[in-house]
Amino acid sequence: MTDDGDSEAETDDADETGRPALADQRGVDSVYGASEDSHLLAEAAAEGVEPGERALDVGTGSGYVARALAEAGADVIGTDLNPAACRQAHEAGIPAVRANLLDPIQADAVDVVAFNPPYLPSVPETEWGDWMETALSGGEDGRAAVDPFVADVGRVLRDDGRAFLLVSSLTGIDEVRGYAGTQGLDSSIVAEESFPFERLVVLCLQYRQ
């Protein structure tokens, strides 16, 4: 499913200014754990996969969504840019490789892709640049990782393949769907949940027939 790629990287607890890592400030781990968005995506992806299908969990983090896919009967691997996340996923029984989005994944390799992207809008001068920031911050429009994923996901999907993408109203749901359309992908909302500060949806993306 994957091409050869880098599997090791150093972790950093402080940047060049000596500031503590964002994860340390928040008192949390450097790997993004399961939250409301993870639960919503996991349920939708597990319902949308068939036993025996090949599945990929992009940005797997702790491996929560990947485990849901595996429990639904999929043959699943995870990818993550954060080496600590890859280790956590391995410890949870999920094969994982270090990768930037879909870069090492071969064409026509998987039936289902799931992705809970970093989607919080942010500006460079407020970012700390550590792994937790990488897991959360989506650039000025919240789509710094979303748009490249949408542009490339069709390449790795088999015929009738589906991609399940978590999108926040903070990111711009209509904007993501509009961009998917320009890439030849149909999109439908298959799950959603509203909160006082945002609306979360799971989009199912498929190549237009």
mmCIF file of C-alpha atoms in Angstrom:
data_model
loop_
_atom_site.group_PDB
_atom_site.id
_atom_site.type_symbol
_atom_site.label_atom_id
_atom_site.label_comp_id
_atom_site.label_asym_id
_atom_site.label_seq_id
_atom_site.Cartn_x
_atom_site.Cartn_y
_atom_site.Cartn_z
ATOM 1 C CA MET A 1 0.000 0.000 0.000
ATOM 2 C CA THR A 2 2.895 2.349 0.673
ATOM 3 C CA ASP A 3 6.067 3.249 -1.159
ATOM 4 C CA ASP A 4 9.349 3.383 0.725
ATOM 5 C CA GLY A 5 9.529 6.441 2.959
ATOM 6 C CA ASP A 6 11.086 7.958 6.042
ATOM 7 C CA SER A 7 9.995 6.282 9.257
ATOM 8 C CA GLU A 8 12.024 8.164 11.839
ATOM 9 C CA ALA A 9 12.206 11.737 13.040
ATOM 10 C CA GLU A 10 13.320 13.644 16.048
ATOM 11 C CA THR A 11 10.838 15.157 18.493
ATOM 12 C CA ASP A 12 11.294 18.594 19.987
ATOM 13 C CA ASP A 13 10.119 19.851 23.359
ATOM 14 C CA ALA A 14 10.928 23.513 22.751
ATOM 15 C CA ASP A 15 11.530 25.751 19.766
ATOM 16 C CA GLU A 16 14.627 27.801 19.058
ATOM 17 C CA THR A 17 13.402 30.570 21.394
ATOM 18 C CA GLY A 18 13.325 28.161 24.318
ATOM 19 C CA ARG A 19 9.550 28.327 24.657
ATOM 20 C CA PRO A 20 7.974 25.131 26.012
ATOM 21 C CA ALA A 21 6.057 22.955 23.580
ATOM 22 C CA LEU A 22 2.384 23.774 23.172
ATOM 23 C CA ALA A 23 1.495 20.296 24.399
ATOM 24 C CA ASP A 24 3.478 20.914 27.590
ATOM 25 C CA GLN A 25 1.712 24.218 28.169
ATOM 26 C CA ARG A 26 -1.653 22.558 27.782
ATOM 27 C CA GLY A 27 -0.655 19.687 30.024
ATOM 28 C CA VAL A 28 -1.458 17.149 27.334
ATOM 29 C CA ASP A 29 0.474 14.589 25.343
ATOM 30 C CA SER A 30 2.179 15.465 22.069
ATOM 31 C CA VAL A 31 -0.203 13.111 20.224
ATOM 32 C CA TYR A 32 -3.756 14.263 19.556
ATOM 33 C CA GLY A 33 -6.158 11.997 21.432
ATOM 34 C CA ALA A 34 -9.731 11.080 20.615
ATOM 35 C CA SER A 35 -12.263 13.897 21.005
ATOM 36 C CA GLU A 36 -15.735 14.713 19.683
ATOM 37 C CA ASP A 37 -14.467 15.034 16.125
ATOM 38 C CA SER A 38 -12.673 11.684 16.354
ATOM 39 C CA HIS A 39 -15.813 9.934 17.630
ATOM 40 C CA LEU A 40 -17.953 11.385 14.841
ATOM 41 C CA LEU A 41 -15.497 10.366 12.136
ATOM 42 C CA ALA A 42 -14.899 6.912 13.603
ATOM 43 C CA GLU A 43 -18.603 6.082 13.653
ATOM 44 C CA ALA A 44 -19.186 7.327 10.100
ATOM 45 C CA ALA A 45 -16.145 5.593 8.650
ATOM 46 C CA ALA A 46 -16.899 2.305 10.430
ATOM 47 C CA GLU A 47 -20.434 2.364 9.065
ATOM 48 C CA GLY A 48 -19.114 3.070 5.575
ATOM 49 C CA VAL A 49 -16.542 0.281 5.327
ATOM 50 C CA GLU A 50 -17.161 -3.347 4.395
ATOM 51 C CA PRO A 51 -15.373 -6.304 6.026
ATOM 52 C CA GLY A 52 -12.227 -7.183 4.115
ATOM 53 C CA GLU A 53 -11.817 -3.778 2.486
ATOM 54 C CA ARG A 54 -8.487 -1.985 2.638
ATOM 55 C CA ALA A 55 -8.652 1.210 4.673
ATOM 56 C CA LEU A 56 -6.269 4.054 5.432
ATOM 57 C CA ASP A 57 -6.475 6.411 8.415
ATOM 58 C CA VAL A 58 -4.581 9.594 7.544
ATOM 59 C CA GLY A 59 -3.247 11.538 10.521
ATOM 60 C CA THR A 60 -4.021 8.563 12.709
ATOM 61 C CA GLY A 61 -2.848 10.158 15.974
ATOM 62 C CA SER A 62 -3.600 7.693 18.762
ATOM 63 C CA GLY A 63 -5.109 5.261 16.233
ATOM 64 C CA TYR A 64 -8.668 5.738 17.475
ATOM 65 C CA VAL A 65 -10.345 5.967 14.062
ATOM 66 C CA ALA A 66 -8.139 3.213 12.665
ATOM 67 C CA ARG A 67 -9.216 0.895 15.484
ATOM 68 C CA ALA A 68 -12.878 1.571 14.680
ATOM 69 C CA LEU A 69 -12.210 0.634 11.056
ATOM 70 C CA ALA A 70 -10.379 -2.520 12.121
ATOM 71 C CA GLU A 71 -13.221 -3.508 14.436
ATOM 72 C CA ALA A 72 -15.584 -3.123 11.473
ATOM 73 C CA GLY A 73 -13.533 -5.735 9.635
ATOM 74 C CA ALA A 74 -11.271 -3.564 7.481
ATOM 75 C CA ASP A 75 -7.619 -4.255 6.765
ATOM 76 C CA VAL A 76 -6.324 -0.893 7.979
ATOM 77 C CA ILE A 77 -3.070 1.020 8.271
ATOM 78 C CA GLY A 78 -2.460 4.497 9.639
ATOM 79 C CA THR A 79 -0.186 7.319 8.591
ATOM 80 C CA ASP A 80 0.962 10.329 10.566
ATOM 81 C CA LEU A 81 3.655 12.964 10.252
ATOM 82 C CA ASN A 82 4.301 12.755 14.006
ATOM 83 C CA PRO A 83 6.632 9.851 14.865
ATOM 84 C CA ALA A 84 5.218 9.706 18.394
ATOM 85 C CA ALA A 85 1.757 9.157 16.907
ATOM 86 C CA CYS A 86 3.068 6.310 14.780
ATOM 87 C CA ARG A 87 4.501 4.693 17.905
ATOM 88 C CA GLN A 88 1.215 5.084 19.780
ATOM 89 C CA ALA A 89 -0.721 3.581 16.887
ATOM 90 C CA HIS A 90 1.667 0.613 16.780
ATOM 91 C CA GLU A 91 1.192 0.127 20.513
ATOM 92 C CA ALA A 92 -2.571 0.070 19.912
ATOM 93 C CA GLY A 93 -2.141 -2.659 17.312
ATOM 94 C CA ILE A 94 -2.443 -0.433 14.240
ATOM 95 C CA PRO A 95 0.318 -0.649 11.601
ATOM 96 C CA ALA A 96 1.414 2.919 10.958
ATOM 97 C CA VAL A 97 4.000 4.668 8.836
ATOM 98 C CA ARG A 98 5.322 8.191 9.027
ATOM 99 C CA ALA A 99 3.976 10.158 6.062
ATOM 100 C CA ASN A 100 2.761 13.556 4.975
ATOM 101 C CA LEU A 101 -0.880 13.054 4.031
ATOM 102 C CA LEU A 102 -1.064 10.590 1.103
ATOM 103 C CA ASP A 103 2.445 11.061 -0.277
ATOM 104 C CA PRO A 104 3.731 7.454 -0.024
ATOM 105 C CA ILE A 105 0.441 5.718 -0.821
ATOM 106 C CA GLN A 106 0.310 3.931 -4.134
ATOM 107 C CA ALA A 107 -2.392 4.645 -6.696
ATOM 108 C CA ASP A 108 -5.623 2.629 -6.521
ATOM 109 C CA ALA A 109 -4.510 1.105 -3.227
ATOM 110 C CA VAL A 110 -7.439 1.496 -0.811
ATOM 111 C CA ASP A 111 -11.203 1.249 -0.641
ATOM 112 C CA VAL A 112 -11.725 3.689 2.234
ATOM 113 C CA VAL A 113 -9.747 6.660 3.503
ATOM 114 C CA ALA A 114 -10.522 8.496 6.742
ATOM 115 C CA PHE A 115 -9.023 11.845 7.706
ATOM 116 C CA ASN A 116 -9.525 14.092 10.715
ATOM 117 C CA PRO A 117 -7.370 17.004 9.570
ATOM 118 C CA PRO A 118 -5.915 19.919 11.479
ATOM 119 C CA TYR A 119 -8.655 22.466 10.825
ATOM 120 C CA LEU A 120 -8.458 25.307 13.346
ATOM 121 C CA PRO A 121 -7.746 28.596 11.535
ATOM 122 C CA SER A 122 -4.463 30.079 12.696
ATOM 123 C CA VAL A 123 -1.857 32.636 11.724
ATOM 124 C CA PRO A 124 1.881 31.898 11.575
ATOM 125 C CA GLU A 125 2.900 34.430 14.212
ATOM 126 C CA THR A 126 0.744 32.705 16.837
ATOM 127 C CA GLU A 127 1.910 29.168 16.087
ATOM 128 C CA TRP A 128 4.439 27.336 18.242
ATOM 129 C CA GLY A 129 5.430 24.798 15.631
ATOM 130 C CA ASP A 130 5.344 21.668 17.787
ATOM 131 C CA TRP A 131 3.485 18.412 17.151
ATOM 132 C CA MET A 132 0.292 19.385 18.944
ATOM 133 C CA GLU A 133 0.149 22.602 16.928
ATOM 134 C CA THR A 134 0.643 20.538 13.780
ATOM 135 C CA ALA A 135 -2.284 18.333 14.776
ATOM 136 C CA LEU A 136 -4.615 21.285 15.372
ATOM 137 C CA SER A 137 -3.736 24.253 13.189
ATOM 138 C CA GLY A 138 -4.997 24.437 9.627
ATOM 139 C CA GLY A 139 -3.469 27.694 8.468
ATOM 140 C CA GLU A 140 -5.240 30.999 7.958
ATOM 141 C CA ASP A 141 -8.357 29.466 6.357
ATOM 142 C CA GLY A 142 -8.209 26.142 8.206
ATOM 143 C CA ARG A 143 -7.693 24.240 4.957
ATOM 144 C CA ALA A 144 -3.905 24.009 4.703
ATOM 145 C CA ALA A 145 -4.075 20.204 4.953
ATOM 146 C CA VAL A 146 -7.648 19.748 3.737
ATOM 147 C CA ASP A 147 -7.157 21.081 0.210
ATOM 148 C CA PRO A 148 -4.037 19.000 -0.597
ATOM 149 C CA PHE A 149 -5.800 15.916 0.757
ATOM 150 C CA VAL A 150 -8.898 16.516 -1.370
ATOM 151 C CA ALA A 151 -6.744 17.139 -4.434
ATOM 152 C CA ASP A 152 -4.876 13.833 -4.029
ATOM 153 C CA VAL A 153 -7.314 11.405 -2.443
ATOM 154 C CA GLY A 154 -8.872 10.284 -5.725
ATOM 155 C CA ARG A 155 -5.489 8.948 -6.808
ATOM 156 C CA VAL A 156 -5.297 6.368 -4.019
ATOM 157 C CA LEU A 157 -8.931 5.220 -4.101
ATOM 158 C CA ARG A 158 -9.968 2.072 -5.912
ATOM 159 C CA ASP A 159 -13.096 1.991 -8.062
ATOM 160 C CA ASP A 160 -16.081 2.799 -5.836
ATOM 161 C CA GLY A 161 -13.691 3.969 -3.117
ATOM 162 C CA ARG A 162 -14.842 6.435 -0.460
ATOM 163 C CA ALA A 163 -13.083 9.070 1.583
ATOM 164 C CA PHE A 164 -14.518 10.190 4.913
ATOM 165 C CA LEU A 165 -13.345 13.689 5.794
ATOM 166 C CA LEU A 166 -14.092 15.538 9.037
ATOM 167 C CA VAL A 167 -14.856 19.211 8.358
ATOM 168 C CA SER A 168 -15.702 22.024 10.770
ATOM 169 C CA SER A 169 -17.805 25.094 10.131
ATOM 170 C CA LEU A 170 -14.686 26.988 11.243
ATOM 171 C CA THR A 171 -12.992 25.594 8.148
ATOM 172 C CA GLY A 172 -15.866 26.285 5.768
ATOM 173 C CA ILE A 173 -17.999 23.286 4.903
ATOM 174 C CA ASP A 174 -19.368 24.756 1.671
ATOM 175 C CA GLU A 175 -15.884 25.825 0.610
ATOM 176 C CA VAL A 176 -14.524 22.303 1.080
ATOM 177 C CA ARG A 177 -17.421 20.787 -0.831
ATOM 178 C CA GLY A 178 -16.986 23.320 -3.601
ATOM 179 C CA TYR A 179 -13.288 22.532 -3.912
ATOM 180 C CA ALA A 180 -14.023 18.801 -3.942
ATOM 181 C CA GLY A 181 -16.330 19.405 -6.876
ATOM 182 C CA THR A 182 -13.522 21.046 -8.832
ATOM 183 C CA GLN A 183 -11.495 17.853 -8.283
ATOM 184 C CA GLY A 184 -14.222 15.676 -9.773
ATOM 185 C CA LEU A 185 -15.496 14.467 -6.411
ATOM 186 C CA ASP A 186 -19.090 14.265 -5.276
ATOM 187 C CA SER A 187 -19.604 15.019 -1.592
ATOM 188 C CA SER A 188 -22.392 14.177 0.801
ATOM 189 C CA ILE A 189 -22.806 14.797 4.527
ATOM 190 C CA VAL A 190 -23.076 11.436 6.268
ATOM 191 C CA ALA A 191 -22.796 12.564 9.901
ATOM 192 C CA GLU A 192 -22.935 15.830 11.804
ATOM 193 C CA GLU A 193 -22.961 17.278 15.280
ATOM 194 C CA SER A 194 -23.442 20.853 16.469
ATOM 195 C CA PHE A 195 -21.749 22.620 19.344
ATOM 196 C CA PRO A 196 -22.093 26.195 20.647
ATOM 197 C CA PHE A 197 -18.924 27.239 18.807
ATOM 198 C CA GLU A 198 -18.937 25.087 15.669
ATOM 199 C CA ARG A 199 -20.686 22.480 13.559
ATOM 200 C CA LEU A 200 -18.834 19.292 12.695
ATOM 201 C CA VAL A 201 -19.700 17.189 9.673
ATOM 202 C CA VAL A 202 -18.275 14.107 8.027
ATOM 203 C CA LEU A 203 -18.184 14.348 4.256
ATOM 204 C CA CYS A 204 -18.141 11.234 2.101
ATOM 205 C CA LEU A 205 -16.153 11.974 -1.054
ATOM 206 C CA GLN A 206 -16.408 9.780 -4.157
ATOM 207 C CA TYR A 207 -15.370 10.204 -7.727
ATOM 208 C CA ARG A 208 -18.218 11.490 -9.824
ATOM 209 C CA GLN A 209 -19.658 8.675 -11.914
#
